[in-house]
Amino acid sequence: MNDPQYVFDRPRLRQQRRRAAAGFARHDFLFRELGERLLDRLADVRRAFPLAADLSPYPGLLGGLRDAMGDSLGGIETLIETGDVRLARGAGRGSTQLVCDEEALPFRAGSLDLILSCMGLHWVNDLPGAMIQMRDALRPDGLFLGVMLGGETLHELRQCLMEAELAETGGASPRISPMVGLRDAAGLLQRASFALPVADVETLTVTYPDTLSLMRDLRGMGEGNALATRARRPTSRAVIARTAALYAERFATADGRINATFQAVFLTGWAPAANQQQPARRGSGEISLAEVFGAKGCGTE
């Protein structure tokens, strides 16, 4: 696929997820952890969401976490879980499942009160377009709440893989997906015309016995290399061995394990509505700072 608009090979991604589905429960800790944090944020919003959609890649995961939280998420009446039906877990309480793709949403404009997304958006080719679709699908004053992997994710593995491949082959092929930074994420919300946009970051550091254990976990999550420009040949044993040696040398803990960084970017935005709180117009302030701090400013005599 040579079209520069297509960074990710989506059929390859679906294939990876389907291969991982049978054993996903043994590797889903990151999805569960970030899903719980996402739902904790939702629990702070004290309002009803009669019709919600979950655009996460593994249908049923957020619904199961929501059921475990009980009444703290009572504001959702009906939850539509979207994605690949082959990856679906059992539908949770008040949930129904629908096959669709994040890049082509089937919802009518203004039909949803809430959209959730956990760990899917960093694989979307046209992310601005997908977010515009989500904003359009929300009713006025509807809420979008999502989490995706950010640009510092697996920086240790990126560095070691690149250096190992350069040393062993004289070149480096694309292996780790490009991911957004915090400023990029905030800009995406604004570009999609979300009101009251907020983007913030949380960092998780996970330890593994060795580099191979980390790579197995990534495959078990369905988070392997799905770049459209990836090399089609398998990674050589020499490259993997050198990567592991570099990783152990640079990022080992005191007990000999290795650290792996996962950066989670949380996104919050509201569909515009006339009754929403609005920021004050620039220059409209009526209180003088001199009156607040005194004529001599905030210094002391």
PDB file of C-alpha atoms in Angstrom:
ATOM      1  CA  MET A   1       0.000   0.000   0.000  1.00  0.00           C
ATOM      2  CA  ASN A   2       1.790   3.129  -1.269  1.00  0.00           C
ATOM      3  CA  ASP A   3      -0.819   5.783  -0.511  1.00  0.00           C
ATOM      4  CA  PRO A   4       0.765   8.129   2.091  1.00  0.00           C
ATOM      5  CA  GLN A   5      -2.675   8.611   3.677  1.00  0.00           C
ATOM      6  CA  TYR A   6      -2.636   4.977   4.766  1.00  0.00           C
ATOM      7  CA  VAL A   7      -0.067   4.649   7.531  1.00  0.00           C
ATOM      8  CA  PHE A   8      -1.622   1.454   8.899  1.00  0.00           C
ATOM      9  CA  ASP A   9      -2.529  -1.799   7.186  1.00  0.00           C
ATOM     10  CA  ARG A  10      -5.989  -2.258   8.697  1.00  0.00           C
ATOM     11  CA  PRO A  11      -6.582  -5.771   7.272  1.00  0.00           C
ATOM     12  CA  ARG A  12      -3.273  -6.814   8.845  1.00  0.00           C
ATOM     13  CA  LEU A  13      -4.374  -5.251  12.143  1.00  0.00           C
ATOM     14  CA  ARG A  14      -7.650  -7.210  12.096  1.00  0.00           C
ATOM     15  CA  GLN A  15      -5.705 -10.383  11.378  1.00  0.00           C
ATOM     16  CA  GLN A  16      -3.378  -9.754  14.323  1.00  0.00           C
ATOM     17  CA  ARG A  17      -6.274  -9.117  16.677  1.00  0.00           C
ATOM     18  CA  ARG A  18      -8.092 -12.251  15.574  1.00  0.00           C
ATOM     19  CA  ARG A  19      -4.971 -14.333  16.157  1.00  0.00           C
ATOM     20  CA  ALA A  20      -4.610 -12.792  19.608  1.00  0.00           C
ATOM     21  CA  ALA A  21      -8.282 -13.155  20.561  1.00  0.00           C
ATOM     22  CA  ALA A  22      -8.119 -16.706  21.950  1.00  0.00           C
ATOM     23  CA  GLY A  23      -5.385 -15.843  24.449  1.00  0.00           C
ATOM     24  CA  PHE A  24      -6.176 -12.155  24.896  1.00  0.00           C
ATOM     25  CA  ALA A  25      -7.305 -12.581  28.510  1.00  0.00           C
ATOM     26  CA  ARG A  26      -3.711 -13.518  29.423  1.00  0.00           C
ATOM     27  CA  HIS A  27      -2.373 -10.271  27.954  1.00  0.00           C
ATOM     28  CA  ASP A  28      -5.164  -7.729  28.447  1.00  0.00           C
ATOM     29  CA  PHE A  29      -3.749  -5.975  31.527  1.00  0.00           C
ATOM     30  CA  LEU A  30      -3.025  -2.716  29.675  1.00  0.00           C
ATOM     31  CA  PHE A  31      -6.488  -2.594  28.095  1.00  0.00           C
ATOM     32  CA  ARG A  32      -8.105  -3.317  31.467  1.00  0.00           C
ATOM     33  CA  GLU A  33      -5.997  -0.775  33.359  1.00  0.00           C
ATOM     34  CA  LEU A  34      -6.648   2.028  30.884  1.00  0.00           C
ATOM     35  CA  GLY A  35     -10.298   0.992  30.574  1.00  0.00           C
ATOM     36  CA  GLU A  36     -10.728   1.306  34.340  1.00  0.00           C
ATOM     37  CA  ARG A  37      -9.087   4.728  34.336  1.00  0.00           C
ATOM     38  CA  LEU A  38     -11.329   5.829  31.481  1.00  0.00           C
ATOM     39  CA  LEU A  39     -14.449   4.692  33.322  1.00  0.00           C
ATOM     40  CA  ASP A  40     -13.251   6.363  36.528  1.00  0.00           C
ATOM     41  CA  ARG A  41     -13.266   9.633  34.622  1.00  0.00           C
ATOM     42  CA  LEU A  42     -16.733   8.909  33.308  1.00  0.00           C
ATOM     43  CA  ALA A  43     -17.943   8.194  36.841  1.00  0.00           C
ATOM     44  CA  ASP A  44     -17.044  11.788  37.760  1.00  0.00           C
ATOM     45  CA  VAL A  45     -19.589  13.076  35.217  1.00  0.00           C
ATOM     46  CA  ARG A  46     -22.878  13.090  37.100  1.00  0.00           C
ATOM     47  CA  ARG A  47     -25.431  12.958  34.321  1.00  0.00           C
ATOM     48  CA  ALA A  48     -27.444  10.444  32.309  1.00  0.00           C
ATOM     49  CA  PHE A  49     -26.302   8.990  28.979  1.00  0.00           C
ATOM     50  CA  PRO A  50     -29.336   7.106  27.617  1.00  0.00           C
ATOM     51  CA  LEU A  51     -27.525   5.823  24.489  1.00  0.00           C
ATOM     52  CA  ALA A  52     -23.765   5.266  24.433  1.00  0.00           C
ATOM     53  CA  ALA A  53     -21.355   3.646  21.958  1.00  0.00           C
ATOM     54  CA  ASP A  54     -18.084   1.908  22.802  1.00  0.00           C
ATOM     55  CA  LEU A  55     -15.654   2.102  19.856  1.00  0.00           C
ATOM     56  CA  SER A  56     -12.950   0.026  21.549  1.00  0.00           C
ATOM     57  CA  PRO A  57     -11.331  -2.800  19.505  1.00  0.00           C
ATOM     58  CA  TYR A  58     -12.363  -5.668  21.811  1.00  0.00           C
ATOM     59  CA  PRO A  59     -16.171  -5.513  22.268  1.00  0.00           C
ATOM     60  CA  GLY A  60     -17.286  -6.417  25.753  1.00  0.00           C
ATOM     61  CA  LEU A  61     -14.160  -5.404  27.659  1.00  0.00           C
ATOM     62  CA  LEU A  62     -15.392  -1.973  28.735  1.00  0.00           C
ATOM     63  CA  GLY A  63     -18.895  -3.359  29.274  1.00  0.00           C
ATOM     64  CA  GLY A  64     -17.507  -5.977  31.658  1.00  0.00           C
ATOM     65  CA  LEU A  65     -15.507  -3.369  33.560  1.00  0.00           C
ATOM     66  CA  ARG A  66     -18.591  -1.172  33.710  1.00  0.00           C
ATOM     67  CA  ASP A  67     -20.652  -4.012  35.195  1.00  0.00           C
ATOM     68  CA  ALA A  68     -17.956  -4.572  37.822  1.00  0.00           C
ATOM     69  CA  MET A  69     -18.140  -0.888  38.838  1.00  0.00           C
ATOM     70  CA  GLY A  70     -21.870  -1.231  39.496  1.00  0.00           C
ATOM     71  CA  ASP A  71     -23.959   1.811  40.302  1.00  0.00           C
ATOM     72  CA  SER A  72     -21.108   4.305  39.841  1.00  0.00           C
ATOM     73  CA  LEU A  73     -21.822   4.154  36.081  1.00  0.00           C
ATOM     74  CA  GLY A  74     -25.575   4.041  36.298  1.00  0.00           C
ATOM     75  CA  GLY A  75     -25.902   6.957  33.861  1.00  0.00           C
ATOM     76  CA  ILE A  76     -25.544   4.645  30.826  1.00  0.00           C
ATOM     77  CA  GLU A  77     -28.824   2.997  29.902  1.00  0.00           C
ATOM     78  CA  THR A  78     -27.907   1.277  26.612  1.00  0.00           C
ATOM     79  CA  LEU A  79     -24.328   0.607  25.466  1.00  0.00           C
ATOM     80  CA  ILE A  80     -23.611  -0.269  21.826  1.00  0.00           C
ATOM     81  CA  GLU A  81     -20.355  -2.229  21.667  1.00  0.00           C
ATOM     82  CA  THR A  82     -18.766  -1.971  18.224  1.00  0.00           C
ATOM     83  CA  GLY A  83     -15.862  -3.726  16.536  1.00  0.00           C
ATOM     84  CA  ASP A  84     -14.972  -7.111  15.128  1.00  0.00           C
ATOM     85  CA  VAL A  85     -17.529  -9.711  16.230  1.00  0.00           C
ATOM     86  CA  ARG A  86     -14.789 -12.367  16.301  1.00  0.00           C
ATOM     87  CA  LEU A  87     -13.110 -10.438  19.114  1.00  0.00           C
ATOM     88  CA  ALA A  88     -16.267  -9.952  21.148  1.00  0.00           C
ATOM     89  CA  ARG A  89     -16.679 -11.066  24.726  1.00  0.00           C
ATOM     90  CA  GLY A  90     -20.169 -11.562  26.089  1.00  0.00           C
ATOM     91  CA  ALA A  91     -22.270  -8.429  26.004  1.00  0.00           C
ATOM     92  CA  GLY A  92     -22.630  -6.764  29.383  1.00  0.00           C
ATOM     93  CA  ARG A  93     -25.727  -5.510  31.172  1.00  0.00           C
ATOM     94  CA  GLY A  94     -27.766  -3.246  28.908  1.00  0.00           C
ATOM     95  CA  SER A  95     -25.337  -3.815  26.007  1.00  0.00           C
ATOM     96  CA  THR A  96     -25.772  -4.754  22.381  1.00  0.00           C
ATOM     97  CA  GLN A  97     -23.009  -5.497  19.875  1.00  0.00           C
ATOM     98  CA  LEU A  98     -22.590  -4.056  16.377  1.00  0.00           C
ATOM     99  CA  VAL A  99     -19.918  -4.791  13.769  1.00  0.00           C
ATOM    100  CA  CYS A 100     -18.319  -1.601  12.435  1.00  0.00           C
ATOM    101  CA  ASP A 101     -15.001   0.118  11.857  1.00  0.00           C
ATOM    102  CA  GLU A 102     -13.659   3.223  13.646  1.00  0.00           C
ATOM    103  CA  GLU A 103     -12.878   4.777  10.264  1.00  0.00           C
ATOM    104  CA  ALA A 104     -16.476   4.483   8.956  1.00  0.00           C
ATOM    105  CA  LEU A 105     -19.041   4.910  11.728  1.00  0.00           C
ATOM    106  CA  PRO A 106     -22.651   3.865  10.930  1.00  0.00           C
ATOM    107  CA  PHE A 107     -24.394   6.191  13.388  1.00  0.00           C
ATOM    108  CA  ARG A 108     -26.819   8.921  12.351  1.00  0.00           C
ATOM    109  CA  ALA A 109     -25.882  12.506  13.121  1.00  0.00           C
ATOM    110  CA  GLY A 110     -26.941  13.547  16.594  1.00  0.00           C
ATOM    111  CA  SER A 111     -27.985  10.044  17.663  1.00  0.00           C
ATOM    112  CA  LEU A 112     -25.655   9.285  20.620  1.00  0.00           C
ATOM    113  CA  ASP A 113     -25.277  10.775  24.078  1.00  0.00           C
ATOM    114  CA  LEU A 114     -21.825   9.320  24.784  1.00  0.00           C
ATOM    115  CA  ILE A 115     -18.933   7.799  22.818  1.00  0.00           C
ATOM    116  CA  LEU A 116     -16.144   5.855  24.547  1.00  0.00           C
ATOM    117  CA  SER A 117     -12.926   4.628  22.952  1.00  0.00           C
ATOM    118  CA  CYS A 118     -10.242   2.567  24.700  1.00  0.00           C
ATOM    119  CA  MET A 119      -7.022   1.689  22.882  1.00  0.00           C
ATOM    120  CA  GLY A 120      -8.225   1.846  19.298  1.00  0.00           C
ATOM    121  CA  LEU A 121      -7.603   5.342  17.951  1.00  0.00           C
ATOM    122  CA  HIS A 122      -3.808   5.027  17.630  1.00  0.00           C
ATOM    123  CA  TRP A 123      -4.441   2.579  14.741  1.00  0.00           C
ATOM    124  CA  VAL A 124      -6.751   4.884  12.747  1.00  0.00           C
ATOM    125  CA  ASN A 125      -5.392   6.224   9.456  1.00  0.00           C
ATOM    126  CA  ASP A 126      -7.535   9.368   9.231  1.00  0.00           C
ATOM    127  CA  LEU A 127      -7.733  10.277  12.900  1.00  0.00           C
ATOM    128  CA  PRO A 128      -9.028  13.844  12.355  1.00  0.00           C
ATOM    129  CA  GLY A 129     -11.754  12.463  10.085  1.00  0.00           C
ATOM    130  CA  ALA A 130     -12.712   9.767  12.603  1.00  0.00           C
ATOM    131  CA  MET A 131     -13.011  12.323  15.383  1.00  0.00           C
ATOM    132  CA  ILE A 132     -15.191  14.551  13.218  1.00  0.00           C
ATOM    133  CA  GLN A 133     -17.452  11.538  12.604  1.00  0.00           C
ATOM    134  CA  MET A 134     -17.677  10.971  16.363  1.00  0.00           C
ATOM    135  CA  ARG A 135     -18.515  14.589  17.067  1.00  0.00           C
ATOM    136  CA  ASP A 136     -21.208  14.518  14.358  1.00  0.00           C
ATOM    137  CA  ALA A 137     -22.727  11.343  15.839  1.00  0.00           C
ATOM    138  CA  LEU A 138     -23.189  12.990  19.238  1.00  0.00           C
ATOM    139  CA  ARG A 139     -26.276  14.894  20.272  1.00  0.00           C
ATOM    140  CA  PRO A 140     -25.704  18.509  21.360  1.00  0.00           C
ATOM    141  CA  ASP A 141     -23.858  18.408  24.701  1.00  0.00           C
ATOM    142  CA  GLY A 142     -22.947  14.751  24.139  1.00  0.00           C
ATOM    143  CA  LEU A 143     -19.623  13.543  25.517  1.00  0.00           C
ATOM    144  CA  PHE A 144     -16.624  11.899  23.859  1.00  0.00           C
ATOM    145  CA  LEU A 145     -14.144  10.218  26.203  1.00  0.00           C
ATOM    146  CA  GLY A 146     -11.206   8.222  24.868  1.00  0.00           C
ATOM    147  CA  VAL A 147      -7.732   6.937  25.612  1.00  0.00           C
ATOM    148  CA  MET A 148      -5.012   6.036  23.121  1.00  0.00           C
ATOM    149  CA  LEU A 149      -1.303   5.299  23.235  1.00  0.00           C
ATOM    150  CA  GLY A 150       0.908   8.387  22.992  1.00  0.00           C
ATOM    151  CA  GLY A 151       4.243   9.206  21.421  1.00  0.00           C
ATOM    152  CA  GLU A 152       6.487   8.141  24.319  1.00  0.00           C
ATOM    153  CA  THR A 153       5.079   4.611  24.306  1.00  0.00           C
ATOM    154  CA  LEU A 154       7.799   1.936  24.067  1.00  0.00           C
ATOM    155  CA  HIS A 155      10.532   4.508  23.475  1.00  0.00           C
ATOM    156  CA  GLU A 156      13.009   2.015  24.958  1.00  0.00           C
ATOM    157  CA  LEU A 157      12.088  -0.675  22.438  1.00  0.00           C
ATOM    158  CA  ARG A 158      12.076   1.802  19.547  1.00  0.00           C
ATOM    159  CA  GLN A 159      15.594   2.943  20.353  1.00  0.00           C
ATOM    160  CA  CYS A 160      17.054  -0.517  20.811  1.00  0.00           C
ATOM    161  CA  LEU A 161      15.359  -2.011  17.739  1.00  0.00           C
ATOM    162  CA  MET A 162      16.586   0.770  15.489  1.00  0.00           C
ATOM    163  CA  GLU A 163      20.170   0.594  16.727  1.00  0.00           C
ATOM    164  CA  ALA A 164      20.228  -3.196  16.547  1.00  0.00           C
ATOM    165  CA  GLU A 165      18.928  -3.285  12.992  1.00  0.00           C
ATOM    166  CA  LEU A 166      21.354  -0.581  11.851  1.00  0.00           C
ATOM    167  CA  ALA A 167      24.240  -2.525  13.359  1.00  0.00           C
ATOM    168  CA  GLU A 168      23.197  -5.891  11.914  1.00  0.00           C
ATOM    169  CA  THR A 169      21.822  -4.938   8.502  1.00  0.00           C
ATOM    170  CA  GLY A 170      23.036  -1.398   7.801  1.00  0.00           C
ATOM    171  CA  GLY A 171      19.483  -0.030   7.646  1.00  0.00           C
ATOM    172  CA  ALA A 172      16.322   0.287   9.701  1.00  0.00           C
ATOM    173  CA  SER A 173      12.792  -0.620   8.596  1.00  0.00           C
ATOM    174  CA  PRO A 174       9.579   0.855  10.095  1.00  0.00           C
ATOM    175  CA  ARG A 175       8.602  -1.255  13.105  1.00  0.00           C
ATOM    176  CA  ILE A 176       6.916   0.908  15.741  1.00  0.00           C
ATOM    177  CA  SER A 177       3.781   2.913  14.921  1.00  0.00           C
ATOM    178  CA  PRO A 178       3.845   6.709  14.941  1.00  0.00           C
ATOM    179  CA  MET A 179       1.747   8.015  17.830  1.00  0.00           C
ATOM    180  CA  VAL A 180       0.415  11.414  18.828  1.00  0.00           C
ATOM    181  CA  GLY A 181       1.834  13.696  21.479  1.00  0.00           C
ATOM    182  CA  LEU A 182      -0.160  15.704  24.004  1.00  0.00           C
ATOM    183  CA  ARG A 183      -0.192  18.877  21.922  1.00  0.00           C
ATOM    184  CA  ASP A 184      -1.241  16.910  18.821  1.00  0.00           C
ATOM    185  CA  ALA A 185      -4.105  15.333  20.773  1.00  0.00           C
ATOM    186  CA  ALA A 186      -5.402  18.695  21.975  1.00  0.00           C
ATOM    187  CA  GLY A 187      -5.218  19.997  18.417  1.00  0.00           C
ATOM    188  CA  LEU A 188      -7.225  17.020  17.143  1.00  0.00           C
ATOM    189  CA  LEU A 189     -10.078  17.804  19.525  1.00  0.00           C
ATOM    190  CA  GLN A 190     -10.099  21.444  18.441  1.00  0.00           C
ATOM    191  CA  ARG A 191      -9.887  20.523  14.758  1.00  0.00           C
ATOM    192  CA  ALA A 192     -12.920  18.271  15.159  1.00  0.00           C
ATOM    193  CA  SER A 193     -14.804  21.230  16.728  1.00  0.00           C
ATOM    194  CA  PHE A 194     -15.320  19.639  20.137  1.00  0.00           C
ATOM    195  CA  ALA A 195     -16.327  22.100  22.827  1.00  0.00           C
ATOM    196  CA  LEU A 196     -14.429  22.295  26.132  1.00  0.00           C
ATOM    197  CA  PRO A 197     -11.594  20.048  24.817  1.00  0.00           C
ATOM    198  CA  VAL A 198      -9.162  18.518  27.305  1.00  0.00           C
ATOM    199  CA  ALA A 199      -6.170  16.266  26.601  1.00  0.00           C
ATOM    200  CA  ASP A 200      -3.907  14.921  29.331  1.00  0.00           C
ATOM    201  CA  VAL A 201      -1.313  12.188  29.759  1.00  0.00           C
ATOM    202  CA  GLU A 202      -0.684   9.386  32.234  1.00  0.00           C
ATOM    203  CA  THR A 203       2.439   7.206  32.086  1.00  0.00           C
ATOM    204  CA  LEU A 204       2.581   3.524  33.043  1.00  0.00           C
ATOM    205  CA  THR A 205       5.894   1.746  33.536  1.00  0.00           C
ATOM    206  CA  VAL A 206       5.677  -2.035  33.258  1.00  0.00           C
ATOM    207  CA  THR A 207       8.543  -4.423  34.060  1.00  0.00           C
ATOM    208  CA  TYR A 208       9.268  -7.630  32.147  1.00  0.00           C
ATOM    209  CA  PRO A 209      11.771 -10.454  32.677  1.00  0.00           C
ATOM    210  CA  ASP A 210      13.337  -9.725  29.272  1.00  0.00           C
ATOM    211  CA  THR A 211      12.721  -8.216  25.837  1.00  0.00           C
ATOM    212  CA  LEU A 212      11.221 -11.392  24.393  1.00  0.00           C
ATOM    213  CA  SER A 213       8.572 -11.377  27.136  1.00  0.00           C
ATOM    214  CA  LEU A 214       7.643  -7.809  26.183  1.00  0.00           C
ATOM    215  CA  MET A 215       7.388  -8.737  22.494  1.00  0.00           C
ATOM    216  CA  ARG A 216       5.207 -11.755  23.304  1.00  0.00           C
ATOM    217  CA  ASP A 217       2.907  -9.548  25.354  1.00  0.00           C
ATOM    218  CA  LEU A 218       2.541  -7.067  22.492  1.00  0.00           C
ATOM    219  CA  ARG A 219       1.605  -9.893  20.115  1.00  0.00           C
ATOM    220  CA  GLY A 220      -0.814 -11.252  22.720  1.00  0.00           C
ATOM    221  CA  MET A 221      -2.546  -7.852  22.838  1.00  0.00           C
ATOM    222  CA  GLY A 222      -2.816  -7.751  19.030  1.00  0.00           C
ATOM    223  CA  GLU A 223      -0.490  -4.730  19.095  1.00  0.00           C
ATOM    224  CA  GLY A 224       2.186  -6.011  16.709  1.00  0.00           C
ATOM    225  CA  ASN A 225       3.578  -4.139  13.720  1.00  0.00           C
ATOM    226  CA  ALA A 226       0.768  -3.198  11.311  1.00  0.00           C
ATOM    227  CA  LEU A 227       2.488  -0.385   9.466  1.00  0.00           C
ATOM    228  CA  ALA A 228       1.690  -0.319   5.762  1.00  0.00           C
ATOM    229  CA  THR A 229       5.413   0.207   5.035  1.00  0.00           C
ATOM    230  CA  ARG A 230       6.660  -2.563   7.326  1.00  0.00           C
ATOM    231  CA  ALA A 231       9.242  -5.037   6.057  1.00  0.00           C
ATOM    232  CA  ARG A 232       7.582  -8.269   4.950  1.00  0.00           C
ATOM    233  CA  ARG A 233      10.512 -10.468   5.973  1.00  0.00           C
ATOM    234  CA  PRO A 234      10.761 -11.836   9.537  1.00  0.00           C
ATOM    235  CA  THR A 235      13.103 -10.076  11.937  1.00  0.00           C
ATOM    236  CA  SER A 236      16.397 -11.961  12.069  1.00  0.00           C
ATOM    237  CA  ARG A 237      17.574 -13.689  15.213  1.00  0.00           C
ATOM    238  CA  ALA A 238      20.686 -11.517  15.183  1.00  0.00           C
ATOM    239  CA  VAL A 239      18.608  -8.313  15.311  1.00  0.00           C
ATOM    240  CA  ILE A 240      16.415  -9.668  18.117  1.00  0.00           C
ATOM    241  CA  ALA A 241      19.441 -10.825  20.123  1.00  0.00           C
ATOM    242  CA  ARG A 242      21.190  -7.461  19.775  1.00  0.00           C
ATOM    243  CA  THR A 243      17.963  -5.642  20.663  1.00  0.00           C
ATOM    244  CA  ALA A 244      17.645  -7.728  23.837  1.00  0.00           C
ATOM    245  CA  ALA A 245      21.268  -7.064  24.775  1.00  0.00           C
ATOM    246  CA  LEU A 246      20.928  -3.301  24.271  1.00  0.00           C
ATOM    247  CA  TYR A 247      17.653  -3.237  26.202  1.00  0.00           C
ATOM    248  CA  ALA A 248      19.149  -5.124  29.157  1.00  0.00           C
ATOM    249  CA  GLU A 249      22.192  -2.865  29.156  1.00  0.00           C
ATOM    250  CA  ARG A 250      20.281   0.424  29.132  1.00  0.00           C
ATOM    251  CA  PHE A 251      16.907  -0.173  30.746  1.00  0.00           C
ATOM    252  CA  ALA A 252      17.375  -2.944  33.294  1.00  0.00           C
ATOM    253  CA  THR A 253      16.110  -2.534  36.860  1.00  0.00           C
ATOM    254  CA  ALA A 254      18.124  -3.426  39.953  1.00  0.00           C
ATOM    255  CA  ASP A 255      16.681  -6.961  39.956  1.00  0.00           C
ATOM    256  CA  GLY A 256      17.561  -7.584  36.312  1.00  0.00           C
ATOM    257  CA  ARG A 257      14.133  -6.978  34.774  1.00  0.00           C
ATOM    258  CA  ILE A 258      13.522  -4.364  32.066  1.00  0.00           C
ATOM    259  CA  ASN A 259      11.252  -1.314  32.049  1.00  0.00           C
ATOM    260  CA  ALA A 260       8.720  -0.643  29.293  1.00  0.00           C
ATOM    261  CA  THR A 261       6.918   2.707  29.093  1.00  0.00           C
ATOM    262  CA  PHE A 262       3.320   3.073  27.963  1.00  0.00           C
ATOM    263  CA  GLN A 263       2.069   6.641  27.585  1.00  0.00           C
ATOM    264  CA  ALA A 264      -1.720   6.981  27.722  1.00  0.00           C
ATOM    265  CA  VAL A 265      -3.291  10.086  26.175  1.00  0.00           C
ATOM    266  CA  PHE A 266      -6.801  10.775  27.487  1.00  0.00           C
ATOM    267  CA  LEU A 267      -9.167  12.859  25.356  1.00  0.00           C
ATOM    268  CA  THR A 268     -12.342  14.602  26.513  1.00  0.00           C
ATOM    269  CA  GLY A 269     -14.631  16.725  24.380  1.00  0.00           C
ATOM    270  CA  TRP A 270     -18.288  17.746  24.204  1.00  0.00           C
ATOM    271  CA  ALA A 271     -20.497  18.209  21.175  1.00  0.00           C
ATOM    272  CA  PRO A 272     -21.262  21.941  21.000  1.00  0.00           C
ATOM    273  CA  ALA A 273     -24.517  23.106  22.566  1.00  0.00           C
ATOM    274  CA  ALA A 274     -26.034  26.535  23.156  1.00  0.00           C
ATOM    275  CA  ASN A 275     -26.373  26.020  26.919  1.00  0.00           C
ATOM    276  CA  GLN A 276     -22.733  25.031  27.540  1.00  0.00           C
ATOM    277  CA  GLN A 277     -20.334  27.050  29.611  1.00  0.00           C
ATOM    278  CA  GLN A 278     -18.367  29.349  27.295  1.00  0.00           C
ATOM    279  CA  PRO A 279     -14.908  30.867  27.807  1.00  0.00           C
ATOM    280  CA  ALA A 280     -14.943  34.598  28.370  1.00  0.00           C
ATOM    281  CA  ARG A 281     -14.214  36.783  25.345  1.00  0.00           C
ATOM    282  CA  ARG A 282     -10.616  38.002  25.319  1.00  0.00           C
ATOM    283  CA  GLY A 283     -10.392  41.468  26.842  1.00  0.00           C
ATOM    284  CA  SER A 284     -13.808  41.260  28.500  1.00  0.00           C
ATOM    285  CA  GLY A 285     -12.518  41.150  32.087  1.00  0.00           C
ATOM    286  CA  GLU A 286     -13.934  43.822  34.392  1.00  0.00           C
ATOM    287  CA  ILE A 287     -11.613  43.401  37.403  1.00  0.00           C
ATOM    288  CA  SER A 288      -8.272  45.198  37.489  1.00  0.00           C
ATOM    289  CA  LEU A 289      -5.316  43.163  38.751  1.00  0.00           C
ATOM    290  CA  ALA A 290      -4.090  46.330  40.430  1.00  0.00           C
ATOM    291  CA  GLU A 291      -7.217  46.247  42.603  1.00  0.00           C
ATOM    292  CA  VAL A 292      -6.564  42.620  43.503  1.00  0.00           C
ATOM    293  CA  PHE A 293      -2.858  42.916  44.332  1.00  0.00           C
ATOM    294  CA  GLY A 294      -2.703  46.569  45.290  1.00  0.00           C
ATOM    295  CA  ALA A 295      -1.228  49.473  43.405  1.00  0.00           C
ATOM    296  CA  LYS A 296       2.308  48.247  44.093  1.00  0.00           C
ATOM    297  CA  GLY A 297       1.608  44.812  42.689  1.00  0.00           C
ATOM    298  CA  CYS A 298       2.065  41.576  44.571  1.00  0.00           C
ATOM    299  CA  GLY A 299       5.484  42.360  46.046  1.00  0.00           C
ATOM    300  CA  THR A 300       6.072  43.035  49.747  1.00  0.00           C
ATOM    301  CA  GLU A 301       7.349  46.225  51.268  1.00  0.00           C
TER     302      GLU A 301
END
